PDB file of C-alpha atoms in Angstrom:
ATOM      1  CA  MET J  51      55.423  66.685 -90.946  1.00 44.00           C
ATOM      2  CA  SER J  52      57.861  68.991 -89.219  1.00 59.00           C
ATOM      3  CA  SER J  53      59.963  67.462 -86.496  1.00 80.00           C
ATOM      4  CA  ALA J  54      59.957  68.854 -82.980  1.00 92.00           C
ATOM      5  CA  LEU J  55      61.868  71.962 -82.055  1.00 96.00           C
ATOM      6  CA  THR J  56      64.481  71.574 -79.286  1.00 97.00           C
ATOM      7  CA  VAL J  57      65.958  74.571 -77.472  1.00 98.00           C
ATOM      8  CA  ARG J  58      68.809  73.851 -75.109  1.00 98.00           C
ATOM      9  CA  PRO J  59      71.878  75.454 -73.571  1.00 98.00           C
ATOM     10  CA  ALA J  60      74.726  75.719 -76.104  1.00 98.00           C
ATOM     11  CA  ARG J  61      77.815  73.510 -75.682  1.00 97.00           C
ATOM     12  CA  VAL J  62      81.388  73.932 -76.930  1.00 97.00           C
ATOM     13  CA  GLU J  63      80.859  71.156 -79.447  1.00 97.00           C
ATOM     14  CA  ASP J  64      78.137  73.350 -81.045  1.00 98.00           C
ATOM     15  CA  VAL J  65      80.531  76.154 -81.898  1.00 98.00           C
ATOM     16  CA  LYS J  66      81.186  75.274 -85.573  1.00 97.00           C
ATOM     17  CA  ARG J  67      77.464  74.939 -86.289  1.00 97.00           C
ATOM     18  CA  MET J  68      76.654  78.099 -84.307  1.00 98.00           C
ATOM     19  CA  ALA J  69      79.189  80.025 -86.363  1.00 97.00           C
ATOM     20  CA  ARG J  70      77.605  78.755 -89.601  1.00 96.00           C
ATOM     21  CA  VAL J  71      74.104  79.746 -88.446  1.00 97.00           C
ATOM     22  CA  ASN J  72      75.477  83.141 -87.280  1.00 96.00           C
ATOM     23  CA  VAL J  73      77.107  83.846 -90.670  1.00 96.00           C
ATOM     24  CA  ARG J  74      74.113  82.662 -92.650  1.00 95.00           C
ATOM     25  CA  CYS J  75      71.691  84.723 -90.590  1.00 94.00           C
ATOM     26  CA  TRP J  76      73.876  87.848 -90.951  1.00 91.00           C
ATOM     27  CA  GLN J  77      73.892  87.263 -94.732  1.00 94.00           C
ATOM     28  CA  GLU J  78      70.102  86.821 -94.785  1.00 94.00           C
ATOM     29  CA  THR J  79      69.444  89.762 -92.435  1.00 89.00           C
ATOM     30  CA  TYR J  80      72.064  92.427 -93.244  1.00 86.00           C
ATOM     31  CA  ARG J  81      72.604  92.061 -97.028  1.00 88.00           C
ATOM     32  CA  GLY J  82      72.124  95.627 -98.303  1.00 87.00           C
ATOM     33  CA  LEU J  83      72.637  97.079 -94.798  1.00 84.00           C
ATOM     34  CA  MET J  84      76.304  96.046 -94.501  1.00 85.00           C
ATOM     35  CA  PRO J  85      79.022  95.812 -97.140  1.00 88.00           C
ATOM     36  CA  ASP J  86      79.051  92.483 -99.055  1.00 91.00           C
ATOM     37  CA  ALA J  87      82.826  92.379 -98.364  1.00 91.00           C
ATOM     38  CA  VAL J  88      82.047  91.942 -94.609  1.00 89.00           C
ATOM     39  CA  LEU J  89      79.249  89.421 -95.124  1.00 91.00           C
ATOM     40  CA  ASP J  90      81.169  87.315 -97.689  1.00 94.00           C
ATOM     41  CA  ASP J  91      84.617  87.555 -96.013  1.00 94.00           C
ATOM     42  CA  PRO J  92      86.143  84.082 -96.130  1.00 93.00           C
ATOM     43  CA  GLY J  93      87.437  84.615 -92.608  1.00 94.00           C
ATOM     44  CA  PHE J  94      84.009  85.440 -91.229  1.00 94.00           C
ATOM     45  CA  PRO J  95      83.042  81.851 -90.121  1.00 95.00           C
ATOM     46  CA  ALA J  96      86.355  81.346 -88.289  1.00 96.00           C
ATOM     47  CA  ALA J  97      85.957  84.728 -86.553  1.00 95.00           C
ATOM     48  CA  ARG J  98      82.492  83.696 -85.392  1.00 96.00           C
ATOM     49  CA  GLU J  99      83.869  80.328 -84.177  1.00 97.00           C
ATOM     50  CA  ARG J 100      86.376  82.271 -82.020  1.00 96.00           C
ATOM     51  CA  PHE J 101      83.569  84.518 -80.777  1.00 96.00           C
ATOM     52  CA  TRP J 102      81.346  81.544 -79.764  1.00 97.00           C
ATOM     53  CA  THR J 103      84.244  79.608 -78.262  1.00 97.00           C
ATOM     54  CA  ALA J 104      85.050  82.598 -76.016  1.00 97.00           C
ATOM     55  CA  ALA J 105      81.343  83.089 -75.215  1.00 96.00           C
ATOM     56  CA  LEU J 106      81.104  79.476 -73.974  1.00 97.00           C
ATOM     57  CA  THR J 107      84.490  79.041 -72.278  1.00 97.00           C
ATOM     58  CA  ASP J 108      85.844  82.398 -71.084  1.00 96.00           C
ATOM     59  CA  GLU J 109      85.303  83.069 -67.386  1.00 96.00           C
ATOM     60  CA  ARG J 110      84.483  86.745 -68.220  1.00 94.00           C
ATOM     61  CA  TYR J 111      81.216  85.567 -69.855  1.00 95.00           C
ATOM     62  CA  ARG J 112      80.120  83.115 -67.158  1.00 94.00           C
ATOM     63  CA  GLU J 113      76.936  85.099 -66.444  1.00 96.00           C
ATOM     64  CA  ASN J 114      75.860  84.959 -70.104  1.00 97.00           C
ATOM     65  CA  ARG J 115      73.138  82.570 -71.141  1.00 98.00           C
ATOM     66  CA  VAL J 116      73.666  80.928 -74.544  1.00 98.00           C
ATOM     67  CA  ALA J 117      71.078  78.697 -76.219  1.00 98.00           C
ATOM     68  CA  VAL J 118      70.618  76.913 -79.542  1.00 98.00           C
ATOM     69  CA  ALA J 119      67.494  75.765 -81.378  1.00 98.00           C
ATOM     70  CA  GLU J 120      67.591  72.482 -83.281  1.00 97.00           C
ATOM     71  CA  ARG J 121      65.110  70.695 -85.522  1.00 95.00           C
ATOM     72  CA  ALA J 122      65.790  67.191 -86.854  1.00 92.00           C
ATOM     73  CA  GLY J 123      69.365  67.410 -85.550  1.00 90.00           C
ATOM     74  CA  GLU J 124      70.050  70.608 -87.505  1.00 95.00           C
ATOM     75  CA  LEU J 125      70.965  73.866 -85.790  1.00 97.00           C
ATOM     76  CA  ILE J 126      68.471  76.569 -86.895  1.00 97.00           C
ATOM     77  CA  GLY J 127      68.957  79.337 -84.334  1.00 98.00           C
ATOM     78  CA  ILE J 128      71.180  80.823 -81.682  1.00 98.00           C
ATOM     79  CA  ALA J 129      70.735  83.303 -78.814  1.00 98.00           C
ATOM     80  CA  MET J 130      72.768  84.913 -76.081  1.00 98.00           C
ATOM     81  CA  SER J 131      72.075  87.320 -73.254  1.00 98.00           C
ATOM     82  CA  GLY J 132      74.211  88.674 -70.491  1.00 97.00           C
ATOM     83  CA  PRO J 133      74.549  91.413 -67.945  1.00 96.00           C
ATOM     84  CA  PRO J 134      74.281  94.882 -69.515  1.00 95.00           C
ATOM     85  CA  LEU J 135      77.586  96.450 -70.507  1.00 89.00           C
ATOM     86  CA  ASP J 136      76.205  99.940 -69.945  1.00 86.00           C
ATOM     87  CA  ALA J 137      76.880 100.871 -66.304  1.00 87.00           C
ATOM     88  CA  ALA J 138      73.880 103.218 -66.351  1.00 89.00           C
ATOM     89  CA  ALA J 139      71.500 100.478 -67.558  1.00 93.00           C
ATOM     90  CA  THR J 140      68.215 100.186 -65.703  1.00 93.00           C
ATOM     91  CA  TRP J 141      67.520  96.714 -67.040  1.00 96.00           C
ATOM     92  CA  ALA J 142      68.664  93.365 -65.670  1.00 95.00           C
ATOM     93  CA  ARG J 143      69.709  91.601 -68.924  1.00 96.00           C
ATOM     94  CA  GLN J 144      70.889  92.546 -72.373  1.00 97.00           C
ATOM     95  CA  LEU J 145      69.956  90.397 -75.363  1.00 98.00           C
ATOM     96  CA  TYR J 146      73.122  90.288 -77.424  1.00 97.00           C
ATOM     97  CA  VAL J 147      72.274  87.677 -80.070  1.00 97.00           C
ATOM     98  CA  LEU J 148      69.042  86.193 -81.415  1.00 97.00           C
ATOM     99  CA  TYR J 149      69.142  84.697 -84.901  1.00 97.00           C
ATOM    100  CA  VAL J 150      66.942  82.127 -86.592  1.00 97.00           C
ATOM    101  CA  ARG J 151      67.490  81.052 -90.184  1.00 96.00           C
ATOM    102  CA  ALA J 152      65.037  82.804 -92.547  1.00 94.00           C
ATOM    103  CA  ALA J 153      63.599  79.442 -93.627  1.00 94.00           C
ATOM    104  CA  ASP J 154      62.619  78.807 -89.964  1.00 95.00           C
ATOM    105  CA  HIS J 155      61.018  82.179 -89.245  1.00 94.00           C
ATOM    106  CA  GLY J 156      57.523  81.715 -87.860  1.00 93.00           C
ATOM    107  CA  THR J 157      58.182  78.248 -86.506  1.00 94.00           C
ATOM    108  CA  GLY J 158      58.351  79.210 -82.805  1.00 96.00           C
ATOM    109  CA  ALA J 159      62.170  79.053 -82.644  1.00 97.00           C
ATOM    110  CA  GLY J 160      62.538  82.798 -82.008  1.00 97.00           C
ATOM    111  CA  PRO J 161      60.177  83.014 -79.000  1.00 97.00           C
ATOM    112  CA  ALA J 162      61.662  79.787 -77.545  1.00 97.00           C
ATOM    113  CA  LEU J 163      65.218  81.089 -77.868  1.00 98.00           C
ATOM    114  CA  LEU J 164      64.278  84.462 -76.403  1.00 98.00           C
ATOM    115  CA  GLN J 165      62.665  82.786 -73.364  1.00 97.00           C
ATOM    116  CA  ALA J 166      65.714  80.453 -72.968  1.00 98.00           C
ATOM    117  CA  VAL J 167      68.094  83.429 -72.506  1.00 98.00           C
ATOM    118  CA  VAL J 168      65.883  86.156 -71.019  1.00 97.00           C
ATOM    119  CA  ASP J 169      63.374  85.277 -68.287  1.00 94.00           C
ATOM    120  CA  PRO J 170      59.971  86.736 -69.199  1.00 90.00           C
ATOM    121  CA  GLU J 171      59.971  88.423 -65.737  1.00 88.00           C
ATOM    122  CA  GLU J 172      63.319  90.141 -66.298  1.00 92.00           C
ATOM    123  CA  SER J 173      63.745  93.683 -67.546  1.00 96.00           C
ATOM    124  CA  ALA J 174      65.885  93.646 -70.660  1.00 97.00           C
ATOM    125  CA  ALA J 175      67.220  95.660 -73.543  1.00 97.00           C
ATOM    126  CA  LEU J 176      68.568  94.890 -77.027  1.00 97.00           C
ATOM    127  CA  TRP J 177      69.843  96.612 -80.131  1.00 96.00           C
ATOM    128  CA  VAL J 178      68.146  95.785 -83.453  1.00 96.00           C
ATOM    129  CA  ALA J 179      69.087  96.873 -86.959  1.00 92.00           C
ATOM    130  CA  ASP J 180      66.977  99.681 -88.353  1.00 93.00           C
ATOM    131  CA  PRO J 181      65.408  99.194 -90.787  1.00 90.00           C
ATOM    132  CA  ASN J 182      64.547  95.606 -89.859  1.00 92.00           C
ATOM    133  CA  PRO J 183      60.753  95.665 -89.612  1.00 93.00           C
ATOM    134  CA  ARG J 184      60.323  91.940 -89.097  1.00 93.00           C
ATOM    135  CA  ALA J 185      62.710  91.781 -86.136  1.00 95.00           C
ATOM    136  CA  GLN J 186      61.333  94.978 -84.598  1.00 97.00           C
ATOM    137  CA  ALA J 187      57.787  93.593 -84.856  1.00 97.00           C
ATOM    138  CA  PHE J 188      58.957  90.338 -83.203  1.00 97.00           C
ATOM    139  CA  TYR J 189      60.475  92.250 -80.292  1.00 97.00           C
ATOM    140  CA  ARG J 190      57.387  94.499 -79.900  1.00 97.00           C
ATOM    141  CA  LYS J 191      55.212  91.358 -79.758  1.00 96.00           C
ATOM    142  CA  HIS J 192      57.419  90.236 -76.854  1.00 96.00           C
ATOM    143  CA  GLY J 193      57.028  93.465 -74.850  1.00 96.00           C
ATOM    144  CA  PHE J 194      60.012  95.482 -76.050  1.00 97.00           C
ATOM    145  CA  ILE J 195      59.557  99.115 -77.093  1.00 97.00           C
ATOM    146  CA  ALA J 196      61.997 101.460 -78.852  1.00 97.00           C
ATOM    147  CA  ASP J 197      63.326 103.956 -76.266  1.00 96.00           C
ATOM    148  CA  GLY J 198      64.466 106.532 -78.830  1.00 96.00           C
ATOM    149  CA  THR J 199      68.186 105.668 -78.603  1.00 96.00           C
ATOM    150  CA  ALA J 200      70.079 104.854 -81.809  1.00 97.00           C
ATOM    151  CA  GLN J 201      73.650 104.067 -82.710  1.00 96.00           C
ATOM    152  CA  ILE J 202      75.722 103.043 -85.713  1.00 94.00           C
ATOM    153  CA  GLU J 203      77.490  99.714 -85.157  1.00 86.00           C
ATOM    154  CA  GLY J 204      79.612  98.212 -87.941  1.00 80.00           C
ATOM    155  CA  GLY J 205      78.052 100.674 -90.384  1.00 83.00           C
ATOM    156  CA  VAL J 206      74.524  99.532 -89.494  1.00 88.00           C
ATOM    157  CA  ARG J 207      71.989 101.815 -87.817  1.00 93.00           C
ATOM    158  CA  GLU J 208      70.533 100.178 -84.699  1.00 95.00           C
ATOM    159  CA  ILE J 209      67.808 101.223 -82.327  1.00 97.00           C
ATOM    160  CA  ARG J 210      67.522 100.199 -78.666  1.00 97.00           C
ATOM    161  CA  MET J 211      64.413  98.425 -77.542  1.00 97.00           C
ATOM    162  CA  VAL J 212      63.707  97.849 -73.810  1.00 97.00           C
ATOM    163  CA  ARG J 213      61.242  95.838 -71.761  1.00 96.00           C
ATOM    164  CA  GLY J 214      60.522  96.740 -68.190  1.00 89.00           C
ATOM    165  CA  MET J 215      59.974  94.296 -65.386  1.00 66.00           C
ATOM    166  CA  ARG J 216      56.584  92.679 -65.412  1.00 56.00           C
ATOM    167  CA  HIS J 217      53.981  92.488 -62.617  1.00 43.00           C
ATOM    168  CA  GLY J 218      55.398  95.417 -60.695  1.00 41.00           C
ATOM    169  CA  ARG J 219      58.684  93.740 -59.735  1.00 36.00           C
TER     170      ARG J 219
END
C-alpha cells in the first residue's frame, strides 16, 4: 500500500532535503549527458542548498513558486517556476525546475508538482535536456511543444518547449 502523495509550497526547513533530491535526480537524469566530475562533485549538495536557500529567501525571487512532493514523510520531488528571464518571452511563466526521483516516476508526483507551480491556464515555457525522451513525453502530455529553439547549458543540449494559453485567453 503506497501512502498518499502530498504536494505543498516549499519551506526554508526543506532546503537540505530539496538539495539531496536535486542532486540525486541530476545523477539519475544526466549521467552520460554531463561529466561525472560535475555530478559526483562533493560540493554539489552544498551548492544546491545555497541555490534553494536563495530561491526561498531572496527578495529577487519573490515571484517564484516553489513546491515539494512528499510521500510517507520523505521528499521525492521538487519544482520551481518564475517569471521568464527572456525579455522577449511571449509566455507568462517559466518552469525552471521539475524533478522527481526515478523510483517515483509514474506515481502522479510530476503532474502534481507541475500544476503546483504553473497554473494550467498560464502560458509557459521550459528547457529540457535533449535527449531525454521520458521528460519530453511528459511535457508533451501536459500541452508543451518543442518550438525549435535549442541551447547548450552546462555542456548539455536542451530544447525549449512552450505551452500557449488555454481557452483563448
